[in-house]
Coordinates of C-alpha atoms in Angstrom, one line a residue:
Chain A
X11 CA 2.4 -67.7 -13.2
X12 CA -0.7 -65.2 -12.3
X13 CA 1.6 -62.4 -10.8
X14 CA 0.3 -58.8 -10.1
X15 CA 1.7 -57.7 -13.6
X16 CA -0.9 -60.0 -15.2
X17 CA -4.0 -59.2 -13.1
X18 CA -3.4 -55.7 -13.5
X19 CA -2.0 -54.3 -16.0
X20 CA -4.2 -51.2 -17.8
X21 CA -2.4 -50.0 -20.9
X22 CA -2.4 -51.9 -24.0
X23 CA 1.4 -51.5 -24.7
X24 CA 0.5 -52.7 -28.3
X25 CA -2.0 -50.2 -29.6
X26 CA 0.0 -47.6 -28.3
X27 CA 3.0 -48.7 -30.5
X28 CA 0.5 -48.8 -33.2
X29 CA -0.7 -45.7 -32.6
X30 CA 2.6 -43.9 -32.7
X31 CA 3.8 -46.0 -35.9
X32 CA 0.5 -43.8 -37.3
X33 CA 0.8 -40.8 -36.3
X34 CA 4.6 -40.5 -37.1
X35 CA 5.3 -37.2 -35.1
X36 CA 2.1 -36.3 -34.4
X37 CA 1.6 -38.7 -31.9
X38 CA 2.6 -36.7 -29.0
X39 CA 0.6 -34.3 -29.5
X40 CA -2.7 -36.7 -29.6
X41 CA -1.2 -38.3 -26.4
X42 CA -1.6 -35.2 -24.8
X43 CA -4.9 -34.2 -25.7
X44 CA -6.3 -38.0 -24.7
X45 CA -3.9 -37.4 -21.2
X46 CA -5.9 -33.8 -20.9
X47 CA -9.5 -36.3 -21.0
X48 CA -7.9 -39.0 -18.7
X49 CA -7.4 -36.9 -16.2
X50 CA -10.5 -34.2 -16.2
X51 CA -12.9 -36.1 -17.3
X52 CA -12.3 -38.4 -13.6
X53 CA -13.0 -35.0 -11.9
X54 CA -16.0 -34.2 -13.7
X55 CA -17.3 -37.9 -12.8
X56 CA -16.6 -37.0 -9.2
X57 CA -18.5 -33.8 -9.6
X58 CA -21.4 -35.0 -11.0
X59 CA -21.7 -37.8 -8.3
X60 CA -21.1 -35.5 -5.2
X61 CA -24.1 -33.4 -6.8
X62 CA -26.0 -36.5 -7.4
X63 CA -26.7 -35.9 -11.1
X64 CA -26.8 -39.6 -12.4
X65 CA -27.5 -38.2 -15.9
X66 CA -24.3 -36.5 -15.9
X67 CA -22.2 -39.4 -14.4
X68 CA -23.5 -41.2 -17.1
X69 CA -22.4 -39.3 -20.1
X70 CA -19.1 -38.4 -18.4
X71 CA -18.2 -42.0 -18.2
X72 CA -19.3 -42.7 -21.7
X73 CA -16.9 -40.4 -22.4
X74 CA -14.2 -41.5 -20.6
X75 CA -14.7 -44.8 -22.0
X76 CA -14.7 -44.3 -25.5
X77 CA -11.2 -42.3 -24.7
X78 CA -9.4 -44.7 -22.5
X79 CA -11.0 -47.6 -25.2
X80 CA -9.2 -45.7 -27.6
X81 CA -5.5 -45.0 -26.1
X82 CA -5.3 -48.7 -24.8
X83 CA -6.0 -47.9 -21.0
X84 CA -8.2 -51.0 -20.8
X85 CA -8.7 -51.4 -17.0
X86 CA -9.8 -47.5 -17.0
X87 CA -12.3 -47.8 -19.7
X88 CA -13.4 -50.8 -17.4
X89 CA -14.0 -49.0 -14.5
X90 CA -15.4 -46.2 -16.6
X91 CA -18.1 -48.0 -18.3
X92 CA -19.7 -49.4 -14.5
X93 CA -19.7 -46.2 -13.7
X94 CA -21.7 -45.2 -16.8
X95 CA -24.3 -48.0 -15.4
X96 CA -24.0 -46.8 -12.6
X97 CA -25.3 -44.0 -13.5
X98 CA -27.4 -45.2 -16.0
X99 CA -29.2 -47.2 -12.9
X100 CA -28.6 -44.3 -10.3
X101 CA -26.7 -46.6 -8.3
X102 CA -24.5 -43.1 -7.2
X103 CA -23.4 -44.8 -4.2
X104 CA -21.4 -47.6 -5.1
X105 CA -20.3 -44.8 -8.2
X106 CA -19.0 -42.6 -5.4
X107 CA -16.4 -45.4 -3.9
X108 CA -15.6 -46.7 -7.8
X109 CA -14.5 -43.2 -9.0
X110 CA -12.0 -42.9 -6.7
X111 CA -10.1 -45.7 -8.2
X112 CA -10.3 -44.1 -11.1
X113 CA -8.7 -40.9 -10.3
X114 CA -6.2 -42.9 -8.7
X115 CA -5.7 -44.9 -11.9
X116 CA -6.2 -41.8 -14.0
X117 CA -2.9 -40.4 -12.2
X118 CA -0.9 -43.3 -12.9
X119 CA -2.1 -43.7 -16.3
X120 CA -0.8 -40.2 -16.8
X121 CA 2.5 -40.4 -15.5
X122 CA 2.8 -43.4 -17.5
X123 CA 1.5 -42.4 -21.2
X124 CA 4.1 -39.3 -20.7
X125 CA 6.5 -41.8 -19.6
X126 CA 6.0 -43.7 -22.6
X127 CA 5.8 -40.6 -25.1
X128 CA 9.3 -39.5 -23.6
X129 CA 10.8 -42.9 -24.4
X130 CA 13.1 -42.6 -21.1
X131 CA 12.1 -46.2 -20.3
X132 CA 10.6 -49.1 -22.2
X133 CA 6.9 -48.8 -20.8
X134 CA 5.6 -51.4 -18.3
X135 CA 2.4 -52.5 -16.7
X136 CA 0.5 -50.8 -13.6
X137 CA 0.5 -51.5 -10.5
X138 CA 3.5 -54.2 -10.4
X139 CA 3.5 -55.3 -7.3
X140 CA 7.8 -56.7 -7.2
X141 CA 8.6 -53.5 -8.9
X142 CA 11.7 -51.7 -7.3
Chain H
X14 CA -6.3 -34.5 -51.7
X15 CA -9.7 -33.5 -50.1
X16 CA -11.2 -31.1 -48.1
X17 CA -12.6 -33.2 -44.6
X18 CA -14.6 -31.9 -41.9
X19 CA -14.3 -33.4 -38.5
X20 CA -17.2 -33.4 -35.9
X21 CA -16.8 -35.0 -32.7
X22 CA -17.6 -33.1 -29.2
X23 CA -15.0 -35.1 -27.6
X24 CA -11.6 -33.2 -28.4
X25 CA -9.0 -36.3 -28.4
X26 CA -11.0 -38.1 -31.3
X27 CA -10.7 -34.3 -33.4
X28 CA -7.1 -34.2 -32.7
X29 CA -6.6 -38.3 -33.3
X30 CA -8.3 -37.8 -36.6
X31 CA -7.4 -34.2 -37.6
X32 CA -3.5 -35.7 -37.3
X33 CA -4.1 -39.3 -38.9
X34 CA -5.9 -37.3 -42.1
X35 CA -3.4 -34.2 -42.0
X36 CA -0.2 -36.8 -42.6
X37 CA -2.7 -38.9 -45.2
X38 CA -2.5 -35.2 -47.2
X39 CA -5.6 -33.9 -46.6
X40 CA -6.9 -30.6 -45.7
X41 CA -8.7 -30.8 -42.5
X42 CA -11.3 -28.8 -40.5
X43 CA -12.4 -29.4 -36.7
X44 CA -15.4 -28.7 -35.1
X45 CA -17.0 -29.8 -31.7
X46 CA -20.5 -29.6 -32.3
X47 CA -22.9 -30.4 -35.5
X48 CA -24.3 -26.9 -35.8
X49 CA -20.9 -25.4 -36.0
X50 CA -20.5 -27.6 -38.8
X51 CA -23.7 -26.7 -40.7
X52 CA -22.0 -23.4 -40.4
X53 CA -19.0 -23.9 -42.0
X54 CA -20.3 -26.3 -44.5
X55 CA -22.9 -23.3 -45.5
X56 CA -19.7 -21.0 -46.0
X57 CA -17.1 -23.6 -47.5
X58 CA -17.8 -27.0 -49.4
X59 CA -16.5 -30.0 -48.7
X60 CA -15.8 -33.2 -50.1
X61 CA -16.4 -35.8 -47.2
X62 CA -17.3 -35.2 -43.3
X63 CA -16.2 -37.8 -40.5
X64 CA -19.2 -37.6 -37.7
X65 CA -19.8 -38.8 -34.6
X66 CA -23.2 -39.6 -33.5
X67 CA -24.1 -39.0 -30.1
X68 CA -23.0 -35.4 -29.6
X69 CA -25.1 -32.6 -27.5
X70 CA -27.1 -30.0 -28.8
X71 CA -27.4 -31.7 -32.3
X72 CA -26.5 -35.5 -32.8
X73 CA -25.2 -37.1 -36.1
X74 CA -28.5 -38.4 -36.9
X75 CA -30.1 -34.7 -37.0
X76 CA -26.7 -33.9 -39.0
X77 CA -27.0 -36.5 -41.8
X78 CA -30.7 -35.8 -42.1
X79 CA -30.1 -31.9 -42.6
X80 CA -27.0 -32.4 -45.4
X81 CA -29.8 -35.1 -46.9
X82 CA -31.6 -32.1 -47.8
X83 CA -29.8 -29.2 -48.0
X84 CA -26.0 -31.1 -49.5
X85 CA -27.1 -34.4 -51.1
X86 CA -23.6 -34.9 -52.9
X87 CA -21.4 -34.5 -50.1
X88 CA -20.5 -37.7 -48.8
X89 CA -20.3 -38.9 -44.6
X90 CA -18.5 -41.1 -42.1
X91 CA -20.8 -41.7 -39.3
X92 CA -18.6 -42.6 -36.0
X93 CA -19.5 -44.2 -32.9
X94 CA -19.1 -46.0 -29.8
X95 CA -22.9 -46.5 -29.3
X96 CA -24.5 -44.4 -27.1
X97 CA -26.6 -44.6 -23.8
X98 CA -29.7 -46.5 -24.7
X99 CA -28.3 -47.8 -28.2
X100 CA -25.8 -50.1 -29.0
X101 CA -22.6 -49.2 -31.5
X102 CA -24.7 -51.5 -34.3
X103 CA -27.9 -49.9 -34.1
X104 CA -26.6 -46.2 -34.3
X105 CA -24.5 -47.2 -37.3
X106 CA -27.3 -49.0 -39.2
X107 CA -29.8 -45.9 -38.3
X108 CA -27.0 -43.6 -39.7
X109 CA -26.6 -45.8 -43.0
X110 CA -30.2 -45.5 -43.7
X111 CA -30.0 -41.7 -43.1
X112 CA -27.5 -41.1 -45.9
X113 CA -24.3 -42.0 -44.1
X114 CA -21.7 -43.3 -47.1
X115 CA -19.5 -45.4 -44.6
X116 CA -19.7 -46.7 -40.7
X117 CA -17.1 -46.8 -38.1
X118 CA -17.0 -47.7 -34.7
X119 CA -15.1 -46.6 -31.9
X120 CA -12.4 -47.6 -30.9
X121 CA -11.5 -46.5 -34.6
X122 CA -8.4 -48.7 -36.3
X123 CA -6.2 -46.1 -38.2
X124 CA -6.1 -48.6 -40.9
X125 CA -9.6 -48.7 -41.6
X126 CA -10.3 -45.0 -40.9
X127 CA -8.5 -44.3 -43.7
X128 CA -9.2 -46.7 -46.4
X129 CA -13.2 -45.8 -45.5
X130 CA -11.9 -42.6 -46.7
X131 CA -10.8 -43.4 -50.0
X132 CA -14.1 -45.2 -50.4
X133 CA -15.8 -42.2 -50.1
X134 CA -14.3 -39.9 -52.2
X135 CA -13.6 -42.6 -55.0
X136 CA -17.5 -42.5 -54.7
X137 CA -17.5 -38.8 -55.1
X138 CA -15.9 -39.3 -58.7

């Protein structure tokens, strides 16, 4: 079955896990810091595109990617790293329509790391399209 | 124990690390930027640093090459995810031949993070 959960899905449920198997109690505290870079580092992209700095787009995306690479937000460091050719390539206006989904994602992907740090409910993917 | 400085301008990686190394029994410093930590290495030794490489201001290369002559002994990490106009591979292989005593890319494994670790300051003895 190729449902919506499958096409697109963005957190890597499994490194998270691993992740807080690690870092024992400190794990929410990393969570948070990463959460701080998923969603200001978005903004900063935006920023850098409305004032058509490509350089800047650029490294803010390499950023983001290495973060969202990191926490298991695989779709986001997706989106982050054709933005960094993007900007690599000054191609700033198909940047400014991708970045959008990214702050879009970069909200869920919040709401859904804290989720999963709280423990109220067993994590899921993204965007589910039959959820209720 | 050892004593472990951490420089990475990206603040999530610090923390990430800072925590992972803290719970291994270390002691652990943070900085964001490699002058800072010429700084603080001029004032306080250490046993082992964990850099990234592509930072602003200073990058990991200019880093390794000024503890190369000014702290030979103490022993490096080099971190990274590649960088704009160089691949993961290459920045890790350029670091290596500047003195760096182990190589790790980003995305880091916890696992391997820390056994590089021990590597390093088994060297040290």
């Amino acid at each position: 079955m190729n449902s919506g959960h499958e096409n697109h899905e963005l957190l890597d449920i499994r490194k998270l896990n691993e992740m807080r198997e690690e870092l024992e109690e400190g794990f929410a505290t990393v969570i948070r810091h990463y959460q701080a870079g998923i969603l200001h580092r978005p903004e900063r992209i935006r920023q850098a595109i409305r004032e058509r700095d490509a350089e800047q787009v650029a490294l803010e995306s390499h950023s983001l990617k290495s973060v969202c690479r990191q926490v298991g937000l695989v779709h986001m460091g997706e989106m982050s790293a054709q933005l960094e050719a993007m900007g690599g390539s000054n191609e700033l206006d198909a940047a400014e329509a991708l970045v959008e989904q990214l702050i879009a994602s970069s909200i869920v992907a919040n709401q859904e790391l804290s989720r999963y740090c709280q423990g109220s409910e067993p994590p899921r993917p993204f965007f589910a399209k039959d959820e209720t | 124990m050892a004593k472990i400085l951490i420089i990475d301008d990206d603040e999530p990686f610090r923390v990430h690390l800072g925590t992972l190394l803290r719970n291994a029994g270390h002691v652990v410093l943070e900085v964001e930027c490699a002058l800072n930590a010429l700084d603080k290495i001029a004032l306080d030794p250490f046993d082992l640093l964990i850099t990234d490489i592509f930072m602003p201001r200073m990058d990991g290369f200019e880093l390794l090459s000024a503890l190369l002559r000014h702290h030979p002994r103490i022993r490096v990490i080099a971190m990274s995810g590649g960088g704009m106009t160089m691949s993961p591979n290459l920045a890790l292989s350029v670091a290596k031949k500047l003195g760096a005593t182990d190589l790790i890319s980003k995305p880091f494994q916890s696992g391997e993070v820390l056994q590089a670790v021990d590597r390093a300051l088994a060297s040290l003895a």
